[in-house]
PDB file of N, CA and C in Angstrom:
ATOM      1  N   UNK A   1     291.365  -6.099 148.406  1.00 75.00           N
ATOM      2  CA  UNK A   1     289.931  -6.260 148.594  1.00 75.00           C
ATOM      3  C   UNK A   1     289.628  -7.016 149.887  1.00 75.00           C
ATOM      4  N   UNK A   2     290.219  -8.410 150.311  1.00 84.00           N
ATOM      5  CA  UNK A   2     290.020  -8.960 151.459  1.00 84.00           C
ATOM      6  C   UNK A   2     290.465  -8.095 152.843  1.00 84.00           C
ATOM      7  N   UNK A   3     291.126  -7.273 152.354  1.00 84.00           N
ATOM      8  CA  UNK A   3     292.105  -6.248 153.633  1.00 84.00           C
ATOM      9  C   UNK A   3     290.598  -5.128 153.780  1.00 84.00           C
ATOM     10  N   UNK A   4     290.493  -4.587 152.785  1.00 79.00           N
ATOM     11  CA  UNK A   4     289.347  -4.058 153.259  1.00 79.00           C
ATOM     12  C   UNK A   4     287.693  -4.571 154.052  1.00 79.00           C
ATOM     13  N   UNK A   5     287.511  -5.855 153.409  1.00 80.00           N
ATOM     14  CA  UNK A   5     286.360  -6.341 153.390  1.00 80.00           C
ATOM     15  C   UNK A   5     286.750  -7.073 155.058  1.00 80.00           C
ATOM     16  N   UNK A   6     287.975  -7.375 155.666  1.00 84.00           N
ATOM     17  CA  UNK A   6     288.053  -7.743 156.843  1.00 84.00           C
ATOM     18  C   UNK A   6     288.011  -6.677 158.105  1.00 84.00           C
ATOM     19  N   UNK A   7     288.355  -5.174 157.410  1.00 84.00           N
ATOM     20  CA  UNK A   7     288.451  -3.890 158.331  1.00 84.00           C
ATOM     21  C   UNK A   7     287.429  -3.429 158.317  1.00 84.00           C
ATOM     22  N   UNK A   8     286.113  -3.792 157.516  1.00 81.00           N
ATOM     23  CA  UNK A   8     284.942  -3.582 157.537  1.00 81.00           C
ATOM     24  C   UNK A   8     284.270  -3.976 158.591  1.00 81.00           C
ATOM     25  N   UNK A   9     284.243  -5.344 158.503  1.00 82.00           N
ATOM     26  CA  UNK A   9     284.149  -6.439 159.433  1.00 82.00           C
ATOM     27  C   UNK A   9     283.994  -5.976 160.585  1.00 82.00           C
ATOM     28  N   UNK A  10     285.211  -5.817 161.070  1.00 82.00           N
ATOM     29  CA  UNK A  10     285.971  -5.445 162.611  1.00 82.00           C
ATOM     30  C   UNK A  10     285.435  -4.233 162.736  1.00 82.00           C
ATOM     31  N   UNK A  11     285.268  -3.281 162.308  1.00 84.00           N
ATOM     32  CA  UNK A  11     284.519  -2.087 162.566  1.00 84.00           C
ATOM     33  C   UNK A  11     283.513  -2.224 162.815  1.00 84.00           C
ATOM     34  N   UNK A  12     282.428  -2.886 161.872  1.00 84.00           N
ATOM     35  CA  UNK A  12     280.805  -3.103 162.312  1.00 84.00           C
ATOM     36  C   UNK A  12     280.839  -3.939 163.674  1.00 84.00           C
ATOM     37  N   UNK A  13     281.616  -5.199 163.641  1.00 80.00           N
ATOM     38  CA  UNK A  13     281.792  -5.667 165.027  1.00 80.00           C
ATOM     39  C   UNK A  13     282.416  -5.151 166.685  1.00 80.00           C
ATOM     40  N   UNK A  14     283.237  -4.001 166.078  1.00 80.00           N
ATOM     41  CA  UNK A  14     283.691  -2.937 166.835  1.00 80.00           C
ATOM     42  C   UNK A  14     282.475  -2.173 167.305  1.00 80.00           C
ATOM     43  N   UNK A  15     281.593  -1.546 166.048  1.00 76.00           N
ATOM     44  CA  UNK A  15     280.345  -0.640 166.426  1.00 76.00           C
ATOM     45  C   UNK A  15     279.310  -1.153 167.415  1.00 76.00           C
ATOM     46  N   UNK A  16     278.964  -2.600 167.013  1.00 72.00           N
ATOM     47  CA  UNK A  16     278.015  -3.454 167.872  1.00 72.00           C
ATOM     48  C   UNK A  16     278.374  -3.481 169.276  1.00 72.00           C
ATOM     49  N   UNK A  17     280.088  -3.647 169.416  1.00 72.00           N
ATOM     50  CA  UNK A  17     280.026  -4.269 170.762  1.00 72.00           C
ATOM     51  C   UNK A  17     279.825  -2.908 171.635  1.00 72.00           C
ATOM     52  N   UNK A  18     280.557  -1.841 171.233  1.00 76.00           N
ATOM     53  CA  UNK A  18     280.559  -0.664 171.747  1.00 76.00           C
ATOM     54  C   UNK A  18     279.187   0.062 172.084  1.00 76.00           C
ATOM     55  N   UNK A  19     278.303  -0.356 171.308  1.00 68.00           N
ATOM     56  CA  UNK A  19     276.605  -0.138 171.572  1.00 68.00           C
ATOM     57  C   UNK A  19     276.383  -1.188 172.937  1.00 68.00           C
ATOM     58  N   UNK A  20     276.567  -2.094 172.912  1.00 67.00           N
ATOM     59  CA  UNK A  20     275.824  -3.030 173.579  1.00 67.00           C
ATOM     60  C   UNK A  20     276.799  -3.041 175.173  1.00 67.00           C
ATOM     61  N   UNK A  21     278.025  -2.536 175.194  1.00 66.00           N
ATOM     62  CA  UNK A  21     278.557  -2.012 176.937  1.00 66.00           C
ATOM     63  C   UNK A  21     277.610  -0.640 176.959  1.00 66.00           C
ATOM     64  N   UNK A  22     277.727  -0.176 176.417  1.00 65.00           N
ATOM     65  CA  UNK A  22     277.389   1.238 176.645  1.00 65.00           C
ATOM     66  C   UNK A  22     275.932   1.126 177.203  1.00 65.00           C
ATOM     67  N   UNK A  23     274.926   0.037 176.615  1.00 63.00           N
ATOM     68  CA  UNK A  23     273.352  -0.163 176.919  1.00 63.00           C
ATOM     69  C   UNK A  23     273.891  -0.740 178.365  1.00 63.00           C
ATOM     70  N   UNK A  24     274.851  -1.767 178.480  1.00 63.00           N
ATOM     71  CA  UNK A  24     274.939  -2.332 179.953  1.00 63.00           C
ATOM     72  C   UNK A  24     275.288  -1.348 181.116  1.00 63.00           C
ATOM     73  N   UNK A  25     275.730  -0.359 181.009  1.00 65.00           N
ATOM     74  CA  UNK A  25     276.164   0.480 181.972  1.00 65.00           C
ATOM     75  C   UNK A  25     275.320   1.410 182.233  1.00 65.00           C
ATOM     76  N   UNK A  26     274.154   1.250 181.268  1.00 65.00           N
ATOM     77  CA  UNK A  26     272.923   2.862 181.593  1.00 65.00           C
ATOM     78  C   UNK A  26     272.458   2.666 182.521  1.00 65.00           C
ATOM     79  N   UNK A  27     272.266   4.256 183.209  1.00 64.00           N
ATOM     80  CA  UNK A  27     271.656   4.152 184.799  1.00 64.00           C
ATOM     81  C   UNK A  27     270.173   4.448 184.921  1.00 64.00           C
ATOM     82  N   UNK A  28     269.319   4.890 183.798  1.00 73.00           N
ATOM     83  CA  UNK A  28     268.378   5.477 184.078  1.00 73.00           C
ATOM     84  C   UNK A  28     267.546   4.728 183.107  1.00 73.00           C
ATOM     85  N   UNK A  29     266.176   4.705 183.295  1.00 81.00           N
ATOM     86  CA  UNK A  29     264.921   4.057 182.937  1.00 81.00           C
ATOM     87  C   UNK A  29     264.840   5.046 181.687  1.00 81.00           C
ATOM     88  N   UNK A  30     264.251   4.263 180.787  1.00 83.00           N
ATOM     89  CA  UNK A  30     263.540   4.802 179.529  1.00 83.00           C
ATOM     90  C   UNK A  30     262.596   5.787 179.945  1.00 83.00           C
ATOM     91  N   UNK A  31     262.751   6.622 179.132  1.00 87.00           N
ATOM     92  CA  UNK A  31     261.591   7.541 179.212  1.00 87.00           C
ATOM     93  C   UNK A  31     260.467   7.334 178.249  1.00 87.00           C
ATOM     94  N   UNK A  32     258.752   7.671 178.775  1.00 92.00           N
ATOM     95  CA  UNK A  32     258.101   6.935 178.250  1.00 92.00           C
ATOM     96  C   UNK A  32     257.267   7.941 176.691  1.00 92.00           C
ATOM     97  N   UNK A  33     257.008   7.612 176.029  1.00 95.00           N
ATOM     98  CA  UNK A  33     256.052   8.246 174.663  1.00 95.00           C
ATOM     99  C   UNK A  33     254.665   8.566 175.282  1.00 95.00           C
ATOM    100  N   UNK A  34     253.932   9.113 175.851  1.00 94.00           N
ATOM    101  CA  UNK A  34     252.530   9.511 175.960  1.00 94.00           C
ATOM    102  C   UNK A  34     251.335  10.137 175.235  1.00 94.00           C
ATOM    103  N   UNK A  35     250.911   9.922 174.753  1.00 95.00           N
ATOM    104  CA  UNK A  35     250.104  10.146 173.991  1.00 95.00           C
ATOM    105  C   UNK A  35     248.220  10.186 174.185  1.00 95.00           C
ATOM    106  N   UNK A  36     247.677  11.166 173.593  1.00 93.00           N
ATOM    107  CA  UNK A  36     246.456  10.973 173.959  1.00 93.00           C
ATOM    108  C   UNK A  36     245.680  11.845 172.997  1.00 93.00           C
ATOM    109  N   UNK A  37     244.831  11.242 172.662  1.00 90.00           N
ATOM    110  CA  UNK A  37     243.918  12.040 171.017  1.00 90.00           C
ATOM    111  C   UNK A  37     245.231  11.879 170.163  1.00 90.00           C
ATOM    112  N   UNK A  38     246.239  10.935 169.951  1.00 90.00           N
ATOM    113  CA  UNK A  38     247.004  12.034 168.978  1.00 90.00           C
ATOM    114  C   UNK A  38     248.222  12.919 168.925  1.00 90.00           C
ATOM    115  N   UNK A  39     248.116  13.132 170.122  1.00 92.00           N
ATOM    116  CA  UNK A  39     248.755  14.357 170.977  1.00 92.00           C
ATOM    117  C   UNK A  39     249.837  13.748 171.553  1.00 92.00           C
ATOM    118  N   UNK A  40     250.892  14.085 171.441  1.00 95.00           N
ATOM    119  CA  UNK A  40     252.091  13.952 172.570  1.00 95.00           C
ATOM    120  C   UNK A  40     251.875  14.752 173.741  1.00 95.00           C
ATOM    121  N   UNK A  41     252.243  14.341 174.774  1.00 93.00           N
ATOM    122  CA  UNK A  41     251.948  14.880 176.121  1.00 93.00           C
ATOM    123  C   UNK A  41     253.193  14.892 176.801  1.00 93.00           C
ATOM    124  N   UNK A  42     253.914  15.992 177.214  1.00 92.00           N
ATOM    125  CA  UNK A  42     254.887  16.413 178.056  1.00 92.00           C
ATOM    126  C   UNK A  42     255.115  15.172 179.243  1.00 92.00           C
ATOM    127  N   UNK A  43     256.209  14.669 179.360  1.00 91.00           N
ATOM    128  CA  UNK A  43     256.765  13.962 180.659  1.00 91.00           C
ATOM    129  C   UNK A  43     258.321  14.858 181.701  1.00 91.00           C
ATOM    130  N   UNK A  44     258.028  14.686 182.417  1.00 91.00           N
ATOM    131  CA  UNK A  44     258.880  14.666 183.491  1.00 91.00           C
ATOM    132  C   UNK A  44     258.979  13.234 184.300  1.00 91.00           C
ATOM    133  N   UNK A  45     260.366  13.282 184.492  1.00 89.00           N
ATOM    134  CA  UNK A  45     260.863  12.096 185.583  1.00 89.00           C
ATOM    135  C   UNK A  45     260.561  12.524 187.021  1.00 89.00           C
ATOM    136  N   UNK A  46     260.075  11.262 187.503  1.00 88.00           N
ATOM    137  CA  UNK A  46     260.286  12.045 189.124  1.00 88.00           C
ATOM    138  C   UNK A  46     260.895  10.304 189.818  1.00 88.00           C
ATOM    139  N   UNK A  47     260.593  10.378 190.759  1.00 88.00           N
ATOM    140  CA  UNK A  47     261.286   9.023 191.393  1.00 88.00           C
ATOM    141  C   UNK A  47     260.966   8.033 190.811  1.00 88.00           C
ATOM    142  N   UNK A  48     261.907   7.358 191.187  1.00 86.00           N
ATOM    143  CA  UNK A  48     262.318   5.816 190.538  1.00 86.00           C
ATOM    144  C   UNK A  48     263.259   4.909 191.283  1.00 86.00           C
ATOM    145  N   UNK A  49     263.415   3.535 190.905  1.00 86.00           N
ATOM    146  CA  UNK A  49     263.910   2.904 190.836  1.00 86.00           C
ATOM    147  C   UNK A  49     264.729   2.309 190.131  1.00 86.00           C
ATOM    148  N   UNK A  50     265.689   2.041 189.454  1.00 82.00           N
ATOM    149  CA  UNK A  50     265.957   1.264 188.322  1.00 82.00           C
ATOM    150  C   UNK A  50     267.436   0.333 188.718  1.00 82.00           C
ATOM    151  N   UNK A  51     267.253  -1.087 187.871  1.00 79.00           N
ATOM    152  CA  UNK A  51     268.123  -2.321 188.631  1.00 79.00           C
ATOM    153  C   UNK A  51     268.592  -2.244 186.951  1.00 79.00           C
ATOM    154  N   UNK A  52     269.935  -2.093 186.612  1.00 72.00           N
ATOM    155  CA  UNK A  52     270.717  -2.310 185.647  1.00 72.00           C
ATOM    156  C   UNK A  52     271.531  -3.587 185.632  1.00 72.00           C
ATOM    157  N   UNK A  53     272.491  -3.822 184.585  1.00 70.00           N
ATOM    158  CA  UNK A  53     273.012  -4.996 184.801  1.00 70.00           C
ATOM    159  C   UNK A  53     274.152  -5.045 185.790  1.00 70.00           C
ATOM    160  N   UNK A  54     274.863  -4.118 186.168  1.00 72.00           N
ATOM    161  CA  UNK A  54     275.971  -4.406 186.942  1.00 72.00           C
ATOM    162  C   UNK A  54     275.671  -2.912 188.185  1.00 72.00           C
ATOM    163  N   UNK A  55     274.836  -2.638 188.274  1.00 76.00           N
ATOM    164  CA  UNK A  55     274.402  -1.556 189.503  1.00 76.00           C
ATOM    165  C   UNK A  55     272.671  -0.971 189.425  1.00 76.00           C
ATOM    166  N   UNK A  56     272.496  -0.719 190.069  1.00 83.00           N
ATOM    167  CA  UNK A  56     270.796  -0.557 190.310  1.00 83.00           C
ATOM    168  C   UNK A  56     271.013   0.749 191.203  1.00 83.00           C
ATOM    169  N   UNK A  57     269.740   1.619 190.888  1.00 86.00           N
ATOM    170  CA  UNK A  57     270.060   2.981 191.609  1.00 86.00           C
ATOM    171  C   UNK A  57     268.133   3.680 191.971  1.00 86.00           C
ATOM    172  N   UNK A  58     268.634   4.168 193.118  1.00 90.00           N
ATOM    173  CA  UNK A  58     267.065   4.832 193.131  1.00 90.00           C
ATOM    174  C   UNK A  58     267.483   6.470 193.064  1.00 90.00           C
ATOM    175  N   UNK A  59     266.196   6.934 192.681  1.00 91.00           N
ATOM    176  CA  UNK A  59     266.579   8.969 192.613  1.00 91.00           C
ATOM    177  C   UNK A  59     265.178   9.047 193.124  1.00 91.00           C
ATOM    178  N   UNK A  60     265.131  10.102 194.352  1.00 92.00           N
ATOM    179  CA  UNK A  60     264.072  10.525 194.734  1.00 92.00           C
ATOM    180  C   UNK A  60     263.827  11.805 194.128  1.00 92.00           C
ATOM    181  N   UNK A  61     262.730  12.408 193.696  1.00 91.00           N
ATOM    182  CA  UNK A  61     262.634  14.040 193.373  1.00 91.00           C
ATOM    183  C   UNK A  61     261.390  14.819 194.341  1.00 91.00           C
ATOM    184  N   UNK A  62     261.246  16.316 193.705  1.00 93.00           N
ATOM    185  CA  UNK A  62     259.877  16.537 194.266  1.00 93.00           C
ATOM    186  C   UNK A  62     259.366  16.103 194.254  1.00 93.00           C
ATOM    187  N   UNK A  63     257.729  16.048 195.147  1.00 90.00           N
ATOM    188  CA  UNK A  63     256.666  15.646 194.637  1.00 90.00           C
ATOM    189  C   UNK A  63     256.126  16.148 192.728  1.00 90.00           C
ATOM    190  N   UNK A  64     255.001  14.970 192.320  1.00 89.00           N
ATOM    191  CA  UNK A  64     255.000  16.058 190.721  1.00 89.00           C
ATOM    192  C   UNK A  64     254.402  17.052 190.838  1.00 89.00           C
ATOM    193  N   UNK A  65     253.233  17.333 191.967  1.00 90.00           N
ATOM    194  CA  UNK A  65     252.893  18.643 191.360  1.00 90.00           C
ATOM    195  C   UNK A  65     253.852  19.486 191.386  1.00 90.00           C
ATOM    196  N   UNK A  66     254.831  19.770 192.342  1.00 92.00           N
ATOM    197  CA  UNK A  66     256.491  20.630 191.963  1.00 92.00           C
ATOM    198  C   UNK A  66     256.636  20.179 191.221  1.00 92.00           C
ATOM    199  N   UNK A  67     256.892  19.170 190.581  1.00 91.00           N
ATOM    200  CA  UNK A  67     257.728  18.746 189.050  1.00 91.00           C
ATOM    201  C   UNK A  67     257.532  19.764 188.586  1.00 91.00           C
ATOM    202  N   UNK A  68     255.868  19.537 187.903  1.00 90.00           N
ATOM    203  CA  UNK A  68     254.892  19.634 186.691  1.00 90.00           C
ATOM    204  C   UNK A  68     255.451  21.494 187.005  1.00 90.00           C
ATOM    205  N   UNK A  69     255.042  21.965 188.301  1.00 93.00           N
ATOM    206  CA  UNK A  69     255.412  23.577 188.339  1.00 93.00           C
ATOM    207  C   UNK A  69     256.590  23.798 187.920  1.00 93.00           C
ATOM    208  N   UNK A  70     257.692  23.006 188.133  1.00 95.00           N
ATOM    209  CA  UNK A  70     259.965  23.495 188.130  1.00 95.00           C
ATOM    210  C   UNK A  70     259.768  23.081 186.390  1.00 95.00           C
ATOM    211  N   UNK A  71     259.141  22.107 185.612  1.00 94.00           N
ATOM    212  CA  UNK A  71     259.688  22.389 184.142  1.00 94.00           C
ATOM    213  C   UNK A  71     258.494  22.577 183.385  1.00 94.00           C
ATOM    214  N   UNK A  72     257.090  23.665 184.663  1.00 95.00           N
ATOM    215  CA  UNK A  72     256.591  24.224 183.318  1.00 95.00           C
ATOM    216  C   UNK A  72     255.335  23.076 182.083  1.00 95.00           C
ATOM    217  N   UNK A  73     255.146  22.707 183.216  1.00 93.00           N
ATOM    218  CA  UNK A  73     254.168  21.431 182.088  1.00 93.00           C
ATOM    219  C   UNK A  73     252.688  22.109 182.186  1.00 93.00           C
ATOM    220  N   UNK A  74     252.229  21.627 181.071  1.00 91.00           N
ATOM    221  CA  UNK A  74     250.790  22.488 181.376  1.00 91.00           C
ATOM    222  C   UNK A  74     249.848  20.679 181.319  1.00 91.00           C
ATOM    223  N   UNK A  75     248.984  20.929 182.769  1.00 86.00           N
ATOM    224  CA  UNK A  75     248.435  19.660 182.687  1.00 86.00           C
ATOM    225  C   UNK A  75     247.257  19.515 181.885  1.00 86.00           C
ATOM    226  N   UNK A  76     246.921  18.370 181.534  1.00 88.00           N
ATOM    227  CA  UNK A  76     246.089  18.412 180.430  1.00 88.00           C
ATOM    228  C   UNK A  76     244.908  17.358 181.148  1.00 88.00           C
ATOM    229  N   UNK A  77     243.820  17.533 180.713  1.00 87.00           N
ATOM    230  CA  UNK A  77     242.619  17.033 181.534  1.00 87.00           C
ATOM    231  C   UNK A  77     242.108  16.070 180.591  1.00 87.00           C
ATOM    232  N   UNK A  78     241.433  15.217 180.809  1.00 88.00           N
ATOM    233  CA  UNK A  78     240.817  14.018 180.008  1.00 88.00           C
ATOM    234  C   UNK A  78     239.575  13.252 180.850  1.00 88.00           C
ATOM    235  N   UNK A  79     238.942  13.254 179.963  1.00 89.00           N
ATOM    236  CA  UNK A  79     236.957  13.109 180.386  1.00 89.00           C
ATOM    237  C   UNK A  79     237.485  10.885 181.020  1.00 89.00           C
ATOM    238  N   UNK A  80     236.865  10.622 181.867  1.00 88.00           N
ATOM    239  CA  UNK A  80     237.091   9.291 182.324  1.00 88.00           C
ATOM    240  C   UNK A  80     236.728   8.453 181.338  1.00 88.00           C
ATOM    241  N   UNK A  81     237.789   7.225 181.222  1.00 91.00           N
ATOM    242  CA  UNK A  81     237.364   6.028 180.632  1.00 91.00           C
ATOM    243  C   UNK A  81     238.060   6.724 179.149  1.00 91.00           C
ATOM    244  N   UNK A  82     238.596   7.663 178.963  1.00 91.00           N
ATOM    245  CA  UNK A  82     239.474   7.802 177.708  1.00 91.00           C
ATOM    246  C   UNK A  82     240.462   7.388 177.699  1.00 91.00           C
ATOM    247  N   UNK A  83     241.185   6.995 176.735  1.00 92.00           N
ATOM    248  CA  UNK A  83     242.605   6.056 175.939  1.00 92.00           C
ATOM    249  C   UNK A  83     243.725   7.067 176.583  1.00 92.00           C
ATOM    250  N   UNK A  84     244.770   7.082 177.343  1.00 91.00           N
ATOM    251  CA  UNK A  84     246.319   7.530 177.008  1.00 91.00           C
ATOM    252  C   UNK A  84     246.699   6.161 176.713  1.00 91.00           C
ATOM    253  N   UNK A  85     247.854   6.266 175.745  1.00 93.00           N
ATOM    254  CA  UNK A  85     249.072   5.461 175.092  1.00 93.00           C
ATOM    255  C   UNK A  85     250.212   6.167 175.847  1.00 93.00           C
ATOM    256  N   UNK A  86     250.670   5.032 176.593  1.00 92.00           N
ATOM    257  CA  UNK A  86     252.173   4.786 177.431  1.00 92.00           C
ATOM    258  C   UNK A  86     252.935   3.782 176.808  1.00 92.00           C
ATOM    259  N   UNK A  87     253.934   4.413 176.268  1.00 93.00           N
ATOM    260  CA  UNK A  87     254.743   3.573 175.134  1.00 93.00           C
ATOM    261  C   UNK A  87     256.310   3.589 175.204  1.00 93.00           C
ATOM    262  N   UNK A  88     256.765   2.780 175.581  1.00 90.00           N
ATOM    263  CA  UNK A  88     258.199   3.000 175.009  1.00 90.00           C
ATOM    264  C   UNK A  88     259.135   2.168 174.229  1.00 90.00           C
ATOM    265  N   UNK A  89     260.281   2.628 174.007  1.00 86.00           N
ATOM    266  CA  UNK A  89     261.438   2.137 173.246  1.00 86.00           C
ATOM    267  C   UNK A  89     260.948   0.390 173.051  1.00 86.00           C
ATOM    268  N   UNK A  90     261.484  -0.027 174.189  1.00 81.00           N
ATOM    269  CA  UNK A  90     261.332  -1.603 174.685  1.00 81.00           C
ATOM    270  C   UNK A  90     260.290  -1.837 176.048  1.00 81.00           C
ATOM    271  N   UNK A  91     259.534  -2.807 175.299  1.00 82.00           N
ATOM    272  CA  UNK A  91     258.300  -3.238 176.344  1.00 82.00           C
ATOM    273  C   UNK A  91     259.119  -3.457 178.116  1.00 82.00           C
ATOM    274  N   UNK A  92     258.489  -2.814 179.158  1.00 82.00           N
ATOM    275  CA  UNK A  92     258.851  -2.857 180.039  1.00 82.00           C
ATOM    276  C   UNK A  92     258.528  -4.386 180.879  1.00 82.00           C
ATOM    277  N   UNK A  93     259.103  -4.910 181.617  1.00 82.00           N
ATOM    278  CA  UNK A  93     258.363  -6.196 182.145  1.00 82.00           C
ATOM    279  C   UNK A  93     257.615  -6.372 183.044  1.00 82.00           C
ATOM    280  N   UNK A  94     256.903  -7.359 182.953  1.00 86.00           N
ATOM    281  CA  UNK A  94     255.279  -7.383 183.536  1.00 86.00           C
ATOM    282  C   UNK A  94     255.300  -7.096 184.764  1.00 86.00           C
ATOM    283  N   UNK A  95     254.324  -6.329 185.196  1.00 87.00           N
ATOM    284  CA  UNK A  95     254.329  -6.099 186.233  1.00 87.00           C
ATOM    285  C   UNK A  95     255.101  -4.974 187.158  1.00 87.00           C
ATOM    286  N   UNK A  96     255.578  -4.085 186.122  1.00 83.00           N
ATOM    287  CA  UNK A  96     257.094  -3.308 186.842  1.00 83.00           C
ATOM    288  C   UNK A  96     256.200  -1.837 186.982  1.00 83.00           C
ATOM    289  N   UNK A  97     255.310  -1.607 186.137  1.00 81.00           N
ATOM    290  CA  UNK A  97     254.763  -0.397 186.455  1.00 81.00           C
ATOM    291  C   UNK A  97     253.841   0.224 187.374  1.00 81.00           C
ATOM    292  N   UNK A  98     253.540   1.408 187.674  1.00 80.00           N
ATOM    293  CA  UNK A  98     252.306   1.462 188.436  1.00 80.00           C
ATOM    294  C   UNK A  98     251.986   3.075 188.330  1.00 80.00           C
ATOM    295  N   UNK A  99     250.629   3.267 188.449  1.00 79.00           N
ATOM    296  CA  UNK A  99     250.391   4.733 188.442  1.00 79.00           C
ATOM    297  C   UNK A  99     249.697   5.126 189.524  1.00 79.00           C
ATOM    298  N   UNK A 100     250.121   6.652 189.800  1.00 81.00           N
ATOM    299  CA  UNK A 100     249.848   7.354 191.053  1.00 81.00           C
ATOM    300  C   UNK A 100     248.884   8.474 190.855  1.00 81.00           C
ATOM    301  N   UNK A 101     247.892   8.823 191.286  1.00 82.00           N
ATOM    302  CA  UNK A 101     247.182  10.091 191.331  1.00 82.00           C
ATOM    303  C   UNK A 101     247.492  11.028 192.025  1.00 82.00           C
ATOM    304  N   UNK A 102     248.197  11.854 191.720  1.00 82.00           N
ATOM    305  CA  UNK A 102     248.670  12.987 192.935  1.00 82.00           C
ATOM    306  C   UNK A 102     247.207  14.159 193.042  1.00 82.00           C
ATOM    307  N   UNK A 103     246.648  14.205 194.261  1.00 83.00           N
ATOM    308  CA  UNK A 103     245.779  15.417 193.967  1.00 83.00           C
ATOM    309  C   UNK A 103     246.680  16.600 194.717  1.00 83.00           C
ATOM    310  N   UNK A 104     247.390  16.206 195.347  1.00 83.00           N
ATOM    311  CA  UNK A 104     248.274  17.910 195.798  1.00 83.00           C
ATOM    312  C   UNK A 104     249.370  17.116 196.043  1.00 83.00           C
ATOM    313  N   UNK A 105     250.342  18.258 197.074  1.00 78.00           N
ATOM    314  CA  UNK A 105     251.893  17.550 197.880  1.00 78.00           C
ATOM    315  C   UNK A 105     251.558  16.765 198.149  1.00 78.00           C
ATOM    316  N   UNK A 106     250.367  15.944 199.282  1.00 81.00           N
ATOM    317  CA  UNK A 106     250.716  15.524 200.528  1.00 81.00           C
ATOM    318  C   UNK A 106     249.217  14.009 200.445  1.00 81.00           C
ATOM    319  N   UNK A 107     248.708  14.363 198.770  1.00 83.00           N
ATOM    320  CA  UNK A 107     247.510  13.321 198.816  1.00 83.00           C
ATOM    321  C   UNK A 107     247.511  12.661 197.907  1.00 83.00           C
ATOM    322  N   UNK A 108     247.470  11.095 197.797  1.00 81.00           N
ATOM    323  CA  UNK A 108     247.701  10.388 196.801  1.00 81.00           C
ATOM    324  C   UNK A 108     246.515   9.542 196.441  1.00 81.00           C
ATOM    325  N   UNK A 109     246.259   9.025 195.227  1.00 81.00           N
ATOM    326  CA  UNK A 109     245.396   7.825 195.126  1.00 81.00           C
ATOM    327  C   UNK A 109     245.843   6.539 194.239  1.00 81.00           C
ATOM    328  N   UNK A 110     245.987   5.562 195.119  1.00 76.00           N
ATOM    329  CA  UNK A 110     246.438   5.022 194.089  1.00 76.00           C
ATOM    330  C   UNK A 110     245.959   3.728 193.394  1.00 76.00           C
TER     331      UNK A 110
END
């Protein structure tokens, strides 16, 4: 009984640690939950930044309106001063986000 109840042990403590390198070595930012009415709303990644614990990496992509065209997103319109919910896994830290208005390639608002 103690032979088992100690290989138990070591396994769950085996499982933990093996979760928690594996979180230290991820290269890429959470992806976020969007929501609006209700509705889940399609994301694509496009550039970023992201500083991990033992390496930090940037990825540039298209602009989004190419994104939104290469995987096919259908954009969805919303009357001003309405709610989206930007949500993820783990609260991001203050200050790290920011949003962009793309009106084409080459025009931004931000």
């Amino acid at each position: 009984m103690k032979k088992a109840l100690i290989t138990l042990v070591v396994l769950v403590v085996s499982g933990v640690g093996i979760f928690f390198v594996i979180g230290l070595f991820n290269n890429n930012p959470p992806s976020p939950t969007i929501t609006f009415n209700e509705k889940k709303l399609e994301v694509a990644r496009g550039s970023y930044c992201w500083d991990g614990l033992f390496n930090s990496i940037c990825a540039d992509t298209i602009t989004p309106p190419r994104l939104i065209e290469y995987h096919e997103i259908k954009p969805v319109t919303v009357l001003p001063e309405s709610e989206i919910k930007i949500e993820f896994e783990k609260e991001p830290n203050a200050n790290t986000l920011g949003v962009n208005r793309w009106l084409n390639d080459n025009e931004v608002v931000r």
